[in-house]
Short mmCIF file of C-alpha atoms and ligand atoms in Angstrom, two decimals:
data_model
loop_
_atom_site.label_atom_id
_atom_site.label_comp_id
_atom_site.label_asym_id
_atom_site.label_seq_id
_atom_site.Cartn_x
_atom_site.Cartn_y
_atom_site.Cartn_z
CA MET A 1 112.90 145.38 145.88
CA LYS A 2 109.64 146.64 147.05
CA VAL A 3 108.96 150.09 145.60
CA ALA A 4 106.30 152.82 145.47
CA VAL A 5 106.21 155.75 143.23
CA VAL A 6 103.91 158.72 144.00
CA GLY A 7 102.80 160.56 140.84
CA THR A 8 102.36 158.91 137.46
CA GLY A 9 103.32 161.72 135.37
CA TYR A 10 106.26 161.75 132.83
CA VAL A 11 108.74 161.14 135.48
CA GLY A 12 106.77 158.84 138.03
CA LEU A 13 105.34 156.49 135.42
CA VAL A 14 108.46 156.05 133.47
CA THR A 15 110.45 155.46 136.73
CA GLY A 16 107.79 153.05 137.92
CA VAL A 17 107.74 150.82 134.83
CA VAL A 18 111.45 150.80 134.06
CA LEU A 19 112.03 149.70 137.84
CA ALA A 20 109.27 147.00 137.38
CA ASP A 21 110.89 146.03 134.23
CA MET A 22 114.26 145.48 136.20
CA GLY A 23 112.26 143.05 138.38
CA ASN A 24 111.26 145.18 141.31
CA ASP A 25 107.83 144.93 142.72
CA VAL A 26 106.28 148.42 142.01
CA VAL A 27 103.08 150.07 142.92
CA CYS A 28 102.55 153.54 141.29
CA ILE A 29 100.19 155.96 142.88
CA ASP A 30 98.19 158.89 141.65
CA ASN A 31 95.28 161.02 142.90
CA ASP A 32 93.95 161.53 139.43
CA PRO A 33 91.17 158.86 138.84
CA GLU A 34 91.18 159.17 135.05
CA LYS A 35 94.94 158.31 134.85
CA LEU A 36 94.53 155.50 137.18
CA GLU A 37 91.79 154.03 135.08
CA LYS A 38 93.73 154.20 131.86
CA LEU A 39 96.78 152.63 133.61
CA ARG A 40 94.78 149.76 135.05
CA ASN A 41 93.90 148.92 131.48
CA GLY A 42 97.52 149.00 130.37
CA ILE A 43 97.15 152.35 128.47
CA SER A 44 99.60 154.99 129.16
CA PRO A 45 98.04 158.47 129.76
CA ILE A 46 101.13 160.07 128.30
CA PHE A 47 102.68 159.83 124.90
CA GLU A 48 106.14 158.51 125.48
CA LEU A 49 108.02 156.03 123.40
CA GLY A 50 108.08 152.41 124.98
CA VAL A 51 105.84 153.12 127.87
CA ASP A 52 102.74 151.40 126.62
CA GLU A 53 104.79 148.20 126.03
CA LEU A 54 106.56 148.28 129.39
CA LEU A 55 103.23 148.96 131.26
CA ARG A 56 101.55 145.91 129.55
CA SER A 57 104.47 143.55 130.03
CA THR A 58 105.00 144.49 133.59
CA ILE A 59 101.34 144.36 134.62
CA ALA A 60 101.18 140.95 132.92
CA ASP A 61 104.30 139.77 134.75
CA GLY A 62 102.83 140.86 138.14
CA PHE A 63 105.63 143.48 138.74
CA PHE A 64 103.57 146.67 138.24
CA ARG A 65 100.24 147.80 139.80
CA VAL A 66 98.51 151.21 140.38
CA SER A 67 96.75 152.48 143.46
CA ASP A 68 95.07 155.71 144.64
CA SER A 69 96.36 155.07 148.15
CA ILE A 70 99.65 156.44 149.37
CA ALA A 71 98.98 154.53 152.58
CA GLU A 72 98.93 151.34 150.65
CA GLY A 73 102.12 152.21 148.78
CA THR A 74 103.84 153.24 151.85
CA LYS A 75 103.08 149.94 153.72
CA HIS A 76 104.15 147.99 150.85
CA ALA A 77 107.50 149.58 149.87
CA ASP A 78 110.97 149.68 151.22
CA VAL A 79 111.64 152.79 148.91
CA VAL A 80 108.95 155.49 148.25
CA PHE A 81 109.69 157.89 145.30
CA ILE A 82 107.95 161.24 145.44
CA ALA A 83 107.53 162.35 141.70
CA VAL A 84 104.70 164.70 141.89
CA GLY A 85 104.50 168.12 140.04
CA THR A 86 106.33 171.19 141.29
CA PRO A 87 104.87 173.94 138.94
CA PRO A 88 106.13 177.52 139.33
CA GLY A 89 104.14 179.80 141.58
CA PRO A 90 103.28 183.25 140.33
CA ASP A 91 106.78 184.74 141.18
CA GLY A 92 108.65 181.64 139.80
CA THR A 93 109.27 179.96 143.28
CA PRO A 94 108.59 176.29 142.90
CA ASP A 95 105.30 175.20 144.32
CA VAL A 96 105.88 172.27 146.64
CA THR A 97 102.35 171.92 148.03
CA ALA A 98 101.95 168.39 146.41
CA VAL A 99 105.20 167.37 147.82
CA LYS A 100 104.15 168.39 151.30
CA ALA A 101 100.76 166.61 150.97
CA VAL A 102 102.48 163.46 149.98
CA ALA A 103 105.04 163.69 152.73
CA ARG A 104 102.20 164.10 155.33
CA GLU A 105 100.50 160.90 153.92
CA ILE A 106 103.68 158.87 153.93
CA GLY A 107 104.61 160.11 157.55
CA ARG A 108 101.24 159.02 158.85
CA ASN A 109 101.57 155.53 157.20
CA ILE A 110 105.00 154.15 157.72
CA ASP A 111 105.22 151.02 159.71
CA HIS A 112 108.87 149.78 158.80
CA TYR A 113 112.06 151.33 157.69
CA THR A 114 111.61 153.21 154.60
CA VAL A 115 113.83 155.31 152.20
CA VAL A 116 111.80 158.28 151.13
CA VAL A 117 113.14 159.53 147.80
CA ASN A 118 112.65 163.13 146.30
CA LYS A 119 112.60 162.67 142.72
CA SER A 120 110.60 165.80 141.97
CA THR A 121 112.70 168.87 141.24
CA VAL A 122 112.61 170.70 144.58
CA PRO A 123 114.50 173.71 146.02
CA VAL A 124 117.29 173.29 148.41
CA GLY A 125 116.00 172.27 151.91
CA THR A 126 113.19 170.34 150.70
CA ALA A 127 114.55 167.05 151.94
CA ASP A 128 114.72 168.72 155.30
CA MET A 129 111.21 170.06 154.96
CA VAL A 130 109.87 166.38 154.10
CA GLU A 131 111.55 165.10 157.09
CA LYS A 132 110.21 167.61 159.42
CA ILE A 133 106.62 167.10 158.08
CA MET A 134 107.03 163.33 158.51
CA ILE A 135 108.17 163.69 162.12
CA GLU A 136 105.21 166.02 162.90
CA GLN A 137 102.96 163.26 161.64
CA GLY A 138 104.22 161.02 164.41
CA CYS A 139 106.68 159.05 162.29
CA PRO A 140 109.72 158.12 164.54
CA GLN A 141 112.99 159.61 163.16
CA ASP A 142 114.85 156.31 163.11
CA MET A 143 112.20 154.61 160.94
CA PHE A 144 113.07 156.52 157.72
CA ASP A 145 115.58 158.54 155.68
CA VAL A 146 114.90 161.15 153.21
CA VAL A 147 117.25 161.14 150.05
CA SER A 148 117.45 163.49 147.26
CA ASN A 149 117.61 161.65 143.93
CA PRO A 150 116.94 164.30 141.01
CA GLU A 151 115.83 163.00 137.63
CA PHE A 152 117.36 163.91 134.37
CA LEU A 153 115.19 162.11 131.92
CA ARG A 154 114.12 163.92 128.72
CA GLU A 155 110.56 163.60 127.42
CA GLY A 156 110.61 161.75 124.18
CA THR A 157 113.34 159.52 125.12
CA ALA A 158 112.42 159.08 128.71
CA VAL A 159 112.41 155.34 128.85
CA TRP A 160 115.86 155.13 127.22
CA ASP A 161 117.05 157.74 129.53
CA THR A 162 115.82 156.08 132.69
CA LYS A 163 117.62 152.93 131.63
CA ASN A 164 120.76 154.65 130.35
CA PRO A 165 121.26 157.78 132.69
CA ASP A 166 124.59 159.63 132.24
CA ARG A 167 124.67 159.47 136.01
CA VAL A 168 122.62 158.70 139.18
CA VAL A 169 122.69 161.41 141.80
CA ILE A 170 122.07 160.32 145.40
CA GLY A 171 122.03 163.07 148.03
CA SER A 172 121.88 161.32 151.49
CA ARG A 173 123.06 161.79 154.99
CA SER A 174 122.51 158.02 155.89
CA GLU A 175 124.70 155.25 154.58
CA LYS A 176 121.95 152.73 155.09
CA ALA A 177 119.61 154.65 152.63
CA THR A 178 122.51 155.32 150.19
CA ALA A 179 123.06 151.68 150.26
CA LYS A 180 119.49 150.84 149.44
CA LEU A 181 119.42 153.24 146.60
CA CYS A 182 122.79 152.01 145.20
CA GLU A 183 121.24 148.34 145.34
CA LEU A 184 118.19 149.56 143.52
CA TYR A 185 120.12 151.38 140.63
CA GLY A 186 123.00 148.81 140.62
CA PRO A 187 121.85 146.78 137.68
CA LEU A 188 121.97 149.90 135.61
CA ASP A 189 125.78 149.95 136.03
CA LYS A 190 126.11 153.79 135.56
CA PRO A 191 128.21 156.32 137.38
CA THR A 192 126.76 157.38 140.75
CA ILE A 193 127.35 160.51 142.45
CA VAL A 194 126.85 160.36 146.20
CA THR A 195 126.66 163.63 147.84
CA ASP A 196 124.87 165.65 150.50
CA VAL A 197 121.14 166.45 150.10
CA TYR A 198 121.61 170.07 149.34
CA SER A 199 124.17 169.56 146.57
CA ALA A 200 121.96 166.92 144.94
CA GLU A 201 118.90 169.33 145.19
CA LEU A 202 121.01 171.89 143.56
CA ILE A 203 122.64 169.77 140.82
CA LYS A 204 119.26 169.47 138.94
CA TYR A 205 118.60 173.20 138.90
CA ALA A 206 122.28 173.87 137.86
CA SER A 207 122.21 171.32 135.12
CA ASN A 208 118.83 172.60 133.44
CA SER A 209 120.03 176.26 133.97
CA PHE A 210 123.27 175.57 132.33
CA LEU A 211 121.44 173.94 129.21
CA ALA A 212 119.05 176.96 129.11
CA ILE A 213 121.98 179.29 129.19
CA LYS A 214 123.64 177.38 126.23
CA ILE A 215 120.50 177.71 124.11
CA SER A 216 120.07 181.25 124.93
CA PHE A 217 123.64 181.96 124.07
CA ILE A 218 123.34 180.50 120.64
CA ASN A 219 119.90 182.38 120.12
CA ALA A 220 121.84 185.54 120.86
CA ILE A 221 124.36 184.74 118.40
CA SER A 222 121.65 183.92 115.85
CA ARG A 223 120.54 187.76 116.15
CA ILE A 224 124.07 188.76 115.34
CA CYS A 225 124.14 186.40 112.43
CA GLU A 226 120.93 187.65 111.07
CA ALA A 227 122.15 191.24 111.11
CA ASN A 228 125.58 190.44 109.51
CA GLY A 229 124.70 187.82 106.84
CA ALA A 230 126.41 185.05 108.77
CA ASN A 231 124.85 181.46 109.25
CA VAL A 232 124.28 180.51 112.97
CA GLN A 233 124.44 176.75 112.08
CA ASP A 234 127.93 177.10 110.70
CA VAL A 235 128.93 179.18 113.76
CA ALA A 236 127.38 176.61 116.17
CA LYS A 237 129.34 173.94 114.26
CA GLY A 238 132.63 175.76 114.60
CA VAL A 239 132.00 176.46 118.16
CA GLY A 240 130.50 173.15 119.16
CA THR A 241 133.31 171.04 117.71
CA ASP A 242 135.53 172.53 120.42
CA SER A 243 135.64 169.50 122.83
CA ARG A 244 135.56 171.95 125.75
CA ILE A 245 132.10 173.38 124.71
CA GLY A 246 130.37 170.51 122.76
CA SER A 247 127.63 170.52 120.00
CA LYS A 248 124.75 169.70 122.10
CA PHE A 249 122.04 172.33 123.04
CA LEU A 250 123.82 174.75 120.51
CA GLN A 251 120.76 174.55 117.99
CA ALA A 252 119.24 178.11 117.41
CA GLY A 253 115.56 178.20 117.27
CA LEU A 254 112.46 179.67 118.79
CA GLY A 255 113.90 179.23 122.35
CA TRP A 256 113.50 176.79 125.16
CA GLY A 257 109.99 175.79 126.41
CA GLY A 258 108.44 172.59 128.07
CA SER A 259 107.75 171.58 131.63
CA CYS A 260 111.29 171.88 133.04
CA LEU A 261 113.66 174.50 131.75
CA PRO A 262 111.51 177.61 132.07
CA LYS A 263 110.30 176.37 135.50
CA ASP A 264 113.74 175.30 136.77
CA VAL A 265 115.48 178.58 135.34
CA ALA A 266 112.68 180.66 137.24
CA GLY A 267 113.24 178.48 140.40
CA LEU A 268 117.06 178.98 140.50
CA ILE A 269 116.64 182.71 140.04
CA LYS A 270 114.45 182.62 143.17
CA ILE A 271 116.60 180.25 144.93
CA ALA A 272 119.57 182.52 144.28
CA GLU A 273 117.54 185.60 145.48
CA GLY A 274 116.89 183.68 148.61
CA SER A 275 120.49 182.97 149.06
CA GLY A 276 121.32 186.79 148.66
CA TYR A 277 122.64 186.46 145.17
CA ASP A 278 121.46 188.26 142.09
CA PHE A 279 121.90 185.56 139.20
CA SER A 280 122.03 188.26 136.43
CA LEU A 281 123.59 185.75 133.90
CA LEU A 282 120.53 183.49 134.38
CA LYS A 283 118.08 186.40 134.18
CA ALA A 284 119.70 187.47 130.92
CA ALA A 285 119.29 184.02 129.53
CA ASP A 286 115.60 184.12 130.41
CA ASP A 287 115.12 187.58 128.87
CA ILE A 288 116.78 186.35 125.51
CA ASN A 289 114.53 183.40 125.53
CA ASN A 290 111.33 185.45 126.15
CA ASP A 291 112.12 187.62 123.20
CA GLN A 292 113.17 184.77 120.80
CA THR A 293 109.70 183.83 119.43
CA GLN A 294 108.44 187.36 119.50
CA HIS A 295 111.44 188.38 117.37
CA PHE A 296 110.51 185.73 114.90
CA LEU A 297 106.86 186.92 114.93
CA ARG A 298 108.08 190.41 114.25
CA ARG A 299 110.05 189.13 111.28
CA MET A 300 106.94 187.31 109.96
CA GLU A 301 104.73 190.25 110.46
CA THR A 302 107.08 192.56 108.52
CA ARG A 303 107.29 190.13 105.45
CA LEU A 304 103.49 189.60 105.62
CA GLY A 305 102.55 193.26 106.07
CA GLY A 306 100.71 192.54 109.34
CA PHE A 307 98.77 189.41 110.48
CA SER A 308 95.18 190.75 110.26
CA GLY A 309 93.04 188.45 107.99
CA LYS A 310 96.14 186.34 107.13
CA THR A 311 95.96 182.50 107.47
CA ILE A 312 99.01 181.25 109.20
CA SER A 313 99.60 177.50 109.37
CA LEU A 314 101.60 175.74 112.27
CA LEU A 315 103.52 172.70 111.78
CA GLY A 316 104.02 171.24 115.22
CA LEU A 317 102.52 172.17 118.67
CA ALA A 318 104.56 170.01 121.20
CA PHE A 319 107.19 171.83 123.17
CA LYS A 320 109.56 169.55 121.27
CA PRO A 321 109.30 166.34 119.08
CA ASN A 322 108.24 162.86 120.30
CA THR A 323 106.16 164.20 123.24
CA ASP A 324 102.42 165.36 123.63
CA ASP A 325 103.60 167.86 126.29
CA ILE A 326 102.59 171.42 125.59
CA ARG A 327 103.70 173.03 128.99
CA ASP A 328 105.30 176.35 128.11
CA ALA A 329 105.37 175.28 124.38
CA LYS A 330 106.45 178.01 121.96
CA SER A 331 103.44 177.19 119.99
CA LEU A 332 101.15 178.55 122.84
CA GLU A 333 102.88 182.00 122.53
CA MET A 334 102.67 181.94 118.88
CA ILE A 335 98.98 181.16 118.77
CA GLU A 336 98.30 183.79 121.35
CA THR A 337 100.05 186.64 119.46
CA LEU A 338 98.83 185.55 116.03
CA LEU A 339 95.12 185.54 117.25
CA ALA A 340 95.50 188.83 119.11
CA LYS A 341 96.74 190.31 115.94
CA GLY A 342 93.77 189.15 113.90
CA ALA A 343 95.28 186.16 112.12
CA ILE A 344 93.42 182.96 111.23
CA VAL A 345 95.46 179.95 112.56
CA LYS A 346 95.44 176.43 111.29
CA ALA A 347 97.62 173.76 112.91
CA PHE A 348 98.74 170.20 112.74
CA ASP A 349 100.81 168.01 115.17
CA PRO A 350 101.15 164.28 115.31
CA VAL A 351 100.21 163.81 118.95
CA ALA A 352 99.74 167.25 120.84
CA THR A 353 96.64 168.55 119.12
CA ASP A 354 94.01 167.58 121.77
CA ASN A 355 96.08 169.12 124.58
CA VAL A 356 96.28 172.62 122.70
CA ARG A 357 92.73 172.41 121.50
CA VAL A 358 91.58 172.66 125.29
CA LEU A 359 93.45 175.97 125.61
CA TRP A 360 92.84 177.43 122.15
CA PRO A 361 89.50 176.10 120.51
CA GLN A 362 89.73 179.12 118.15
CA VAL A 363 92.42 177.40 115.99
CA ASN A 364 91.49 175.29 113.06
CA TYR A 365 93.19 171.83 113.82
CA VAL A 366 93.54 169.43 110.81
CA GLU A 367 93.90 165.65 110.97
CA HIS A 368 96.21 165.22 108.04
CA ILE A 369 99.35 167.17 107.49
CA TYR A 370 98.79 168.07 103.95
CA ASP A 371 95.56 169.84 104.84
CA VAL A 372 97.35 172.29 107.08
CA SER A 373 98.54 174.62 104.35
CA ASP A 374 95.29 174.96 102.40
CA GLY A 375 94.72 178.56 101.69
CA ALA A 376 97.59 179.82 103.94
CA ASP A 377 99.63 183.05 103.57
CA ALA A 378 102.47 181.37 105.45
CA LEU A 379 103.59 178.11 106.80
CA VAL A 380 105.64 178.17 110.15
CA LEU A 381 107.61 175.18 111.38
CA VAL A 382 107.32 175.30 115.03
CA THR A 383 108.19 171.70 116.28
CA GLU A 384 110.87 169.76 114.47
CA TRP A 385 109.14 166.37 114.33
CA ASN A 386 111.13 163.84 112.16
CA GLU A 387 108.24 163.34 109.93
CA PHE A 388 108.32 167.15 108.93
CA LYS A 389 111.79 166.86 107.68
CA SER A 390 111.03 164.58 104.83
CA ILE A 391 107.64 166.19 104.04
CA ASP A 392 106.90 166.98 100.26
CA LEU A 393 107.19 170.92 100.51
CA ASN A 394 105.97 171.14 96.95
CA ARG A 395 102.74 169.32 97.90
CA LEU A 396 102.32 171.51 100.94
CA GLY A 397 102.98 174.69 98.94
CA SER A 398 100.45 173.72 96.17
CA CYS A 399 97.29 174.83 97.91
CA MET A 400 98.76 178.00 99.75
CA LYS A 401 97.83 181.52 98.66
CA GLN A 402 101.70 182.24 98.50
CA ARG A 403 104.69 180.02 99.21
CA VAL A 404 106.19 181.52 102.33
CA LEU A 405 107.96 179.35 104.86
CA PHE A 406 109.13 180.55 108.35
CA ASP A 407 111.27 177.75 109.75
CA GLY A 408 111.64 178.20 113.41
CA ARG A 409 113.79 175.35 114.14
CA ARG A 410 116.17 175.23 111.13
CA CYS A 411 114.58 172.06 109.99
CA TYR A 412 114.93 172.70 106.14
CA SER A 413 117.53 174.28 104.13
CA LYS A 414 117.27 177.46 101.97
CA ALA A 415 118.20 175.55 98.88
CA ILE A 416 115.47 172.73 99.46
CA ALA A 417 112.70 175.31 100.31
CA GLU A 418 113.58 177.49 97.31
CA ARG A 419 113.58 174.32 94.87
CA ALA A 420 109.95 173.92 96.27
CA GLY A 421 109.20 177.48 95.30
CA PHE A 422 109.17 178.99 98.83
CA GLU A 423 110.48 182.09 100.11
CA TYR A 424 112.37 180.97 103.14
CA PHE A 425 113.03 182.52 106.49
CA THR A 426 114.86 181.13 109.47
CA ILE A 427 116.54 181.76 112.57
CA GLY A 428 120.03 183.07 112.47
CA SER A 429 120.56 183.51 108.81
P1 NAD B 501 103.43 165.54 135.96
O1 NAD B 501 102.57 166.70 136.00
O2 NAD B 501 103.44 165.01 134.48
O3 NAD B 501 103.03 164.28 136.91
C1 NAD B 501 102.74 164.57 138.25
C2 NAD B 501 101.75 163.67 138.76
O4 NAD B 501 101.55 163.71 140.07
C3 NAD B 501 100.33 163.88 138.04
O5 NAD B 501 100.00 162.55 137.46
C4 NAD B 501 99.54 164.24 139.30
O6 NAD B 501 98.16 163.73 139.14
C5 NAD B 501 100.37 163.46 140.50
N1 NAD B 501 99.98 164.10 141.85
C6 NAD B 501 100.08 165.28 142.12
N2 NAD B 501 99.61 165.47 143.43
C7 NAD B 501 99.47 164.11 143.90
C8 NAD B 501 99.07 163.70 145.30
N3 NAD B 501 99.04 164.58 146.38
N4 NAD B 501 99.10 162.44 145.34
C9 NAD B 501 99.24 161.60 144.24
N5 NAD B 501 99.70 162.09 142.92
C10 NAD B 501 99.60 163.35 142.88
O7 NAD B 501 104.83 166.04 136.35
P2 NAD B 501 106.25 165.27 135.86
O8 NAD B 501 106.60 166.01 134.35
O9 NAD B 501 106.25 163.93 135.81
O10 NAD B 501 107.28 166.06 136.78
C11 NAD B 501 107.41 165.51 138.01
C12 NAD B 501 108.51 166.17 138.90
O11 NAD B 501 109.76 165.75 138.22
C13 NAD B 501 108.68 167.64 138.64
O12 NAD B 501 109.13 168.18 139.82
C14 NAD B 501 109.43 168.00 137.53
O13 NAD B 501 110.00 169.29 137.57
C15 NAD B 501 110.58 166.88 137.66
N6 NAD B 501 111.11 166.42 136.50
C16 NAD B 501 110.40 166.46 135.25
C17 NAD B 501 110.95 166.02 133.91
C18 NAD B 501 110.14 165.96 132.73
O14 NAD B 501 110.72 165.82 131.71
N7 NAD B 501 108.82 165.97 132.85
C19 NAD B 501 112.27 165.66 134.05
C20 NAD B 501 113.02 165.57 135.20
C21 NAD B 501 112.43 166.07 136.44
#
């Protein structure tokens, strides 16, 4: 099938290369010339497992190319995906400016029947809005259908998730458009939920908000554990083995961050508000999350007797392992507070350092992990990269002023840390 994907970020690029790998004729479009230049040379502008390989093979096989022209993509494709960013506005309302701009451009250029697919996470009613914009641009109503097809991939495992989704959601009011998307996704052989566009638009926000509530719930329990000598890991295990609940998203830590959960929670709170409903449950989950890193920082401050003049070393900067994405990463909140309170901050991350350096040039970034703790008063585990789990804690501690470890992700055990001579603090025990 001939496919165009507008937006070559984490969602658009991965969707594009996976669809190309399935034998579709894909053109990916972006308005960022630097990204396009890299992509033309077979280099992924994002760090995502498996993307580079797929990019090179699909370019070589003639199934994938890039362009800066939505017009070209629209004329080429039977299915056009909109996968541009929808960042939160100042009050949390999703900003759909880029979606509107893309819809205008598609509307101006359609010359044959096309299915326009909203893959970006967008508020209820956006499919209607896209349709209206396209008609305003002179596009005949019978020449296109707008479908909502929310994306559930996780950064870090995006290629695998795209090839193996738990479900494909298609929100459509046209049998012709539904059939086209079912044909496109058919080879994946995964459960497909066909529904109306409004429900499909809401499914994405509801899913992410539920996951956020689950994490905030266990983080709230972690606070009670800390006050009562209980261990949140054991509590989570006891709770999560109940098949009605499940163990996923029950890991206590510094809280949720990243490009999706904070934005989608804020978005659903606003969508609810616009629907005349006060989503107090979701607001409470957000409040718990906003205090989680600050609570850990207060514990650190108490132990260290203040941050002023202290050297604090951060292990991990990305919002989660296996990605270079730092949008709403807890490391940023930590750096901001530590610097404001007079600490000297050192940091190491396997891939996200350059992205953080732009925002916080005051931090001392090191190239090699074992240099991060040199002269430190405390070590803080912020992102649970796999390579940190098997690190030689004794070697890390050997060049510290004092061996104090604050484990923000419950990456180590108290026994292992103490064996390496560390005083150990973690979330929820
Ligand atoms: P991103 O910021 O990584 O990528 C967006 C891309 O769109 C950028 O490359 C940008 O240059 C391009 N773009 C913006 N305006 C454009 C225009 N007018 N014409 C052409 N290109 C344009 O964003 P992302 O993380 O890929 O997310 C995209 C959407 O998917 C968002 O709505 C997001 O909420 C949703 N989503 C993201 C994830 C995720 O894990 N990142 C998962 C599921 C859904």
